[in-house]
C-alpha positions as CSV (number, residue, x, y, z in Angstrom):
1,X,-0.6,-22.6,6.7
2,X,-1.8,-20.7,9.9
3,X,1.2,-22.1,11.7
4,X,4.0,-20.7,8.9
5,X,1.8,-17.5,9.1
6,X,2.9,-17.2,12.8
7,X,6.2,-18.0,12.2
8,X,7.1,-15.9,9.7
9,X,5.3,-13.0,11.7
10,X,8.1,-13.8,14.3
11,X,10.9,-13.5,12.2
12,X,9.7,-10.3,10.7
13,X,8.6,-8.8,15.1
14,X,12.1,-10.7,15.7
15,X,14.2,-8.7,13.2
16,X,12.0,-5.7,14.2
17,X,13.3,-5.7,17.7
18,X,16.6,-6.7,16.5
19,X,17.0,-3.1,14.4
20,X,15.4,-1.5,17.8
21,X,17.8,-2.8,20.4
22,X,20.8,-1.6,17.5
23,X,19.3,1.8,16.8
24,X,19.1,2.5,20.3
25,X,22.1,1.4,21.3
26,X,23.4,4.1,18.3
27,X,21.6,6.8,19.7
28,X,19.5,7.5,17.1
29,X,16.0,8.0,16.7
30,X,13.2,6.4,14.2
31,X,13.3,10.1,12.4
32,X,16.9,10.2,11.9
33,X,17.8,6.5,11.1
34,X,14.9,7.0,8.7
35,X,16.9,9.9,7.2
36,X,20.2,8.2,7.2
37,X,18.3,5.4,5.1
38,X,15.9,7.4,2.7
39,X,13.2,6.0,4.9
40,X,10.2,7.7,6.8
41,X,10.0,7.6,10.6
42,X,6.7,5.9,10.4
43,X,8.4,3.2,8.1
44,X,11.1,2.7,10.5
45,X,8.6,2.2,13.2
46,X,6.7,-0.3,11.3
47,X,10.0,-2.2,10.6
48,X,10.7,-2.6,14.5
49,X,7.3,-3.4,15.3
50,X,7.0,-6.2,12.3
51,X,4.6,-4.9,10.7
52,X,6.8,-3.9,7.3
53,X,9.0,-6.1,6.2
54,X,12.5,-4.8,5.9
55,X,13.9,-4.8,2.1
56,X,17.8,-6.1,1.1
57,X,18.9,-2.6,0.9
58,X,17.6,-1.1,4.0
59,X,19.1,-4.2,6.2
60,X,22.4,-3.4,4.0
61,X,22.6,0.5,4.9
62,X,21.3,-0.4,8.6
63,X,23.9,-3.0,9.2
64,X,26.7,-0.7,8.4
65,X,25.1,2.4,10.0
66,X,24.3,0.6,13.5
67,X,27.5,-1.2,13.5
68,X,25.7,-4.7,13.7
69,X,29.2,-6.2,12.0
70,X,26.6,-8.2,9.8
71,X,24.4,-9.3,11.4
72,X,21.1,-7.8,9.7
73,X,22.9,-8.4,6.3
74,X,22.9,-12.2,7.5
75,X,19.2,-12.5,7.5
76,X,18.2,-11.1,4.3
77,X,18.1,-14.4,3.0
78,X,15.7,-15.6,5.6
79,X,13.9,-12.4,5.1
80,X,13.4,-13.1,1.8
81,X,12.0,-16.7,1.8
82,X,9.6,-15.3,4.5
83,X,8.3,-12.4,2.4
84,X,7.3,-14.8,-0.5
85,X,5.2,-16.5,2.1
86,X,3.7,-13.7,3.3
87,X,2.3,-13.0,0.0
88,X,-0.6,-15.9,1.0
89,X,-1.1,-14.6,4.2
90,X,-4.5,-12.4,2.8
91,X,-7.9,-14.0,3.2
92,X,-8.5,-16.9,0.8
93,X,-10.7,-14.7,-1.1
94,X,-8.5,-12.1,-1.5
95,X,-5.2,-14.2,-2.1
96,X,-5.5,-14.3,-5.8
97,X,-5.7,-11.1,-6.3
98,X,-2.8,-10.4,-4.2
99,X,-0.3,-12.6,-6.3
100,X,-1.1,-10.7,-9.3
101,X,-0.7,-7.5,-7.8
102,X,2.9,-8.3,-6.5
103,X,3.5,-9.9,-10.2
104,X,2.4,-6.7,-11.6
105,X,4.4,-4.4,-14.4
106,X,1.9,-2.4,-14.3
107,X,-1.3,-1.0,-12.2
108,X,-4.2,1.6,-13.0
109,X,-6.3,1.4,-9.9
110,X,-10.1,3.8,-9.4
111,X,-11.2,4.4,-5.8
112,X,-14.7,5.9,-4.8
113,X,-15.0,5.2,-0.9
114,X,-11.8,5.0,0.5
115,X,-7.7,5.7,0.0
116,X,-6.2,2.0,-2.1
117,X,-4.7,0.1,0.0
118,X,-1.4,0.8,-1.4
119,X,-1.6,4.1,-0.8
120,X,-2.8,4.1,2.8
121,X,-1.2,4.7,6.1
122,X,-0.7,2.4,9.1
123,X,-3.1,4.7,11.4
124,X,-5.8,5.3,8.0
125,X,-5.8,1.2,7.1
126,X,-6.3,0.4,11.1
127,X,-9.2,2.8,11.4
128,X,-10.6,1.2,8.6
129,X,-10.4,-2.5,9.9
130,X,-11.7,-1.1,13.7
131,X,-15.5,0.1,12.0
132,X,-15.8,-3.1,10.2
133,X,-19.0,-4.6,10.8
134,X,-18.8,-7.3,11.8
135,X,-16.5,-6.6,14.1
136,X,-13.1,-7.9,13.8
137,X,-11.1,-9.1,16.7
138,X,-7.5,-7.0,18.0
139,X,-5.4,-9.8,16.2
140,X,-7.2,-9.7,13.2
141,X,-7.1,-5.9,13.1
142,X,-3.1,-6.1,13.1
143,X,-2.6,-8.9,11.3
144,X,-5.1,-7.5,8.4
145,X,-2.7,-3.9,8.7
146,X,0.1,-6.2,8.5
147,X,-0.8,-7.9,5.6
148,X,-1.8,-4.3,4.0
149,X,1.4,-2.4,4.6
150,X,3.4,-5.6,3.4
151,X,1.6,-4.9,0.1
152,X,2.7,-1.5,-0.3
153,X,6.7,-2.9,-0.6
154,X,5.3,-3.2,-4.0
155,X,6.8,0.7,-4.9
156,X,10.6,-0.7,-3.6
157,X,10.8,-2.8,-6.5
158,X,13.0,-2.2,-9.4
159,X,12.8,-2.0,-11.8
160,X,9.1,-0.3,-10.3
161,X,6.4,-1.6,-12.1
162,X,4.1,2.1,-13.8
163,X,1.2,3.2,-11.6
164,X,-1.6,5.6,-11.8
165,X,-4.6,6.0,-9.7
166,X,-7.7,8.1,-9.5
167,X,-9.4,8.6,-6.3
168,X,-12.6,10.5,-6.0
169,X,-12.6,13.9,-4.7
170,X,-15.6,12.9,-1.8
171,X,-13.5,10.2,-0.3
172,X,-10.3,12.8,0.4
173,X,-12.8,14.7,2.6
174,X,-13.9,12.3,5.0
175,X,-11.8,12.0,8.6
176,X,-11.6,8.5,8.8
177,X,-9.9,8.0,11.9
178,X,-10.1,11.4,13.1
179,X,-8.7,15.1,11.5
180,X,-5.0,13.9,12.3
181,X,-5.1,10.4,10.7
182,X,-6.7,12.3,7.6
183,X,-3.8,15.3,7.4
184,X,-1.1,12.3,7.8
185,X,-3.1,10.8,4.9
186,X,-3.0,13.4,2.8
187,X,0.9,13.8,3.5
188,X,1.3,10.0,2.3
189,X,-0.9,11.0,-0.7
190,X,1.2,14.1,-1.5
191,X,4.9,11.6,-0.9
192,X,4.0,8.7,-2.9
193,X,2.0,11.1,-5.7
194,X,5.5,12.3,-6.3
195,X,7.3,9.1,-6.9
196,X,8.2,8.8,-10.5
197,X,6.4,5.6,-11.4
198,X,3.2,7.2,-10.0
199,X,0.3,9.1,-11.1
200,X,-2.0,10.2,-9.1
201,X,-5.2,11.8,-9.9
202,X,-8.0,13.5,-8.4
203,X,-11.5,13.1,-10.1
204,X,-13.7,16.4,-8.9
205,X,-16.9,15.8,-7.0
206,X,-18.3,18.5,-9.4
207,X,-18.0,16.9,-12.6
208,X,-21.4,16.6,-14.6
209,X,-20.4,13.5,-15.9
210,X,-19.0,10.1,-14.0
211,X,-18.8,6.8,-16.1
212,X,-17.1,5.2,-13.0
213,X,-21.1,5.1,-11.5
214,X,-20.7,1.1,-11.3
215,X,-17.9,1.5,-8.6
216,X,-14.3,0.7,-7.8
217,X,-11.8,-1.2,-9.8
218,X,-8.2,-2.2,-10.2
219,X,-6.5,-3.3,-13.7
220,X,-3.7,-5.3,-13.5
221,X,-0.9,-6.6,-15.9
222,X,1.1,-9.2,-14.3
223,X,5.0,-9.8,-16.0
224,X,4.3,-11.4,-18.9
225,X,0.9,-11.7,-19.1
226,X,-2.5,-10.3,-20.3
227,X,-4.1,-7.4,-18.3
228,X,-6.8,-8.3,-15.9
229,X,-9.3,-6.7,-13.5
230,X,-10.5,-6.8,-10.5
231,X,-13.5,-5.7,-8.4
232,X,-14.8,-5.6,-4.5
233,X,-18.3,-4.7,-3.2
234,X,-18.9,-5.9,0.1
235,X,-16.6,-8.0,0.4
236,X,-17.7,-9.9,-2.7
237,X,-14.7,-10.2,-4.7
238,X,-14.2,-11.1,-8.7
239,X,-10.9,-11.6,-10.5
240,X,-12.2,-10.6,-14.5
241,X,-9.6,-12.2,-17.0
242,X,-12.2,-12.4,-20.0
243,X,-10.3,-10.1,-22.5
244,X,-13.4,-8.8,-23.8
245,X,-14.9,-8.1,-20.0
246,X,-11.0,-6.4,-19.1
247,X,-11.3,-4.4,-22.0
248,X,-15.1,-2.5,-20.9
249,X,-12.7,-2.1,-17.4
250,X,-9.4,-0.4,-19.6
251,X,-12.0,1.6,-21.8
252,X,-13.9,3.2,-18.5
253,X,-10.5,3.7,-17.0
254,X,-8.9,5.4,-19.7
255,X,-12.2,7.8,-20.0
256,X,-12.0,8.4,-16.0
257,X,-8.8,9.8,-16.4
258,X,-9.5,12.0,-18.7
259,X,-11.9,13.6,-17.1
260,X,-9.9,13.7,-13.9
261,X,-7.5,16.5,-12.7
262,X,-4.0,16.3,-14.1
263,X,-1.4,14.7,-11.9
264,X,-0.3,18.5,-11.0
265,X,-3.9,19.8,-10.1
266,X,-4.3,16.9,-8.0
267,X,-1.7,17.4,-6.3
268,X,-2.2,21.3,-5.6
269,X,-5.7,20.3,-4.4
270,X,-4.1,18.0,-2.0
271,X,-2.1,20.2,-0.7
272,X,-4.6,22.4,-0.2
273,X,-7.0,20.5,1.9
274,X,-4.3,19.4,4.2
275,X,-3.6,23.6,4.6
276,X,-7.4,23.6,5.7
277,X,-7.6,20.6,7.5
């Protein structure tokens, strides 16, 4: 398994480079291929480092628009196979897990320490990985980001499955990574919160009342099946498909956003810390 890891790695660094060499030769920056293609500048340069995996439609629109005469278009296939191994690529324990969440229709996720995964930024999710104790070694730093940001290709799929999170105020405050890591975080909040399969939420540090006291937790519904959930602490992980168990998880959830700010709020507050920051 480690060995098709690597390999697939090097198609996705190969490919990378591939789109750099073309983009260049175009005379065209990250910024404005990413605005030719509906894309970000920091996705484009996470495509020509390998570290995001490039979808059908963006090698489509980059072929034409770099004048590769097909060439990106005629790895998509090969893309492809490689992105459905990349789904194991996660830490046994967390490779579970993963599946369902790229099965999902739908996701309701509650965070308390630190921006999902999903929702985070290349610089935010290798700050995080950096503090871990114990500490993690340079590869495993990138190839943990990697594996993170290759998650997040979750919002390109259509039809997109329905998403709504809640994130506590406290954890939108702290710098993690420093004050610019934290503003670029709060841009990414502010972009993806206004994706329409999204909700995003803010739950006040002020509120009187918090039933989400036991910590963190994701629900899941993969295509087809029954909802599940899903809890971390310490790197202890647990995948909850008891009905009975999933339901205490959807009845918390549905009283934690409740209480939270509305979609709109949230989203003014966000945009108000980043103003202060």
């Amino acid at each position: 398994m480690e060995e098709e890891e690597d390999i697939t790695s090097d198609l996705f660094t190969a490919v990378g480079e591939q789109i750099k060499v073309l983009r260049i030769r175009a005379g065209l920056t990250q910024r404005e291929l990413g605005r030719l293609v509906g894309y970000t500048e920091s996705q484009i340069s996470s495509i020509e480092r390998g570290v995001r995996v490039p979808q059908p439609d963006f090698l489509e629109k980059a072929d034409k628009l770099l004048n590769a005469c097909g060439l990106l278009i005629a790895v998509k296939k090969s893309i492809e196979k490689a992105q459905t191994k990349a789904r194991v690529r996660h830490p046994g324990w967390f490779r579970d897990f993963a599946r369902a969440e790229a099965e999902s229709s739908v996701l309701h996720e509650y965070s308390t320490q630190a921006v999902p995964g999903l929702l985070q930024t290349e610089e935010y999710a290798r700050a995080l990985f950096t503090q871990r104790r114990p500490l993690l070694d340079e590869a495993t730093i990138e190839k943990r980001v990697a594996d993170r940001l290759a998650r997040q290709q979750i919002f390109e799929r259509w039809p997109p499955p329905t998403f709504s999170f809640v994130l506590e105020e406290a954890l939108l405050h702290r710098p993690i990574g420093g004050p610019t890591v934290r503003a670029n975080q709060l841009r990414q909040l502010l972009r993806i919160g206004q994706l329409r399969p999204v909700e995003l939420q803010v739950m006040p540090t002020d509120r009187e009342e918090c039933p989400g006291v036991d910590g963190p937790f994701t629900l899941l519904t993969p295509k087809g099946q029954r909802q599940v959930a899903y809890t971390e602490v310490q790197g202890y992980s647990r995948l909850i498909t008891d009905p009975q168990e999933v339901g205490v998880f959807t009845e918390r959830y549905g009283i934690i956003r409740a209480q939270a700010l509305t979609p709109r709020e949230s989203m003014s507050l966000i945009e108000k810390m980043l103003g202060d920051a």
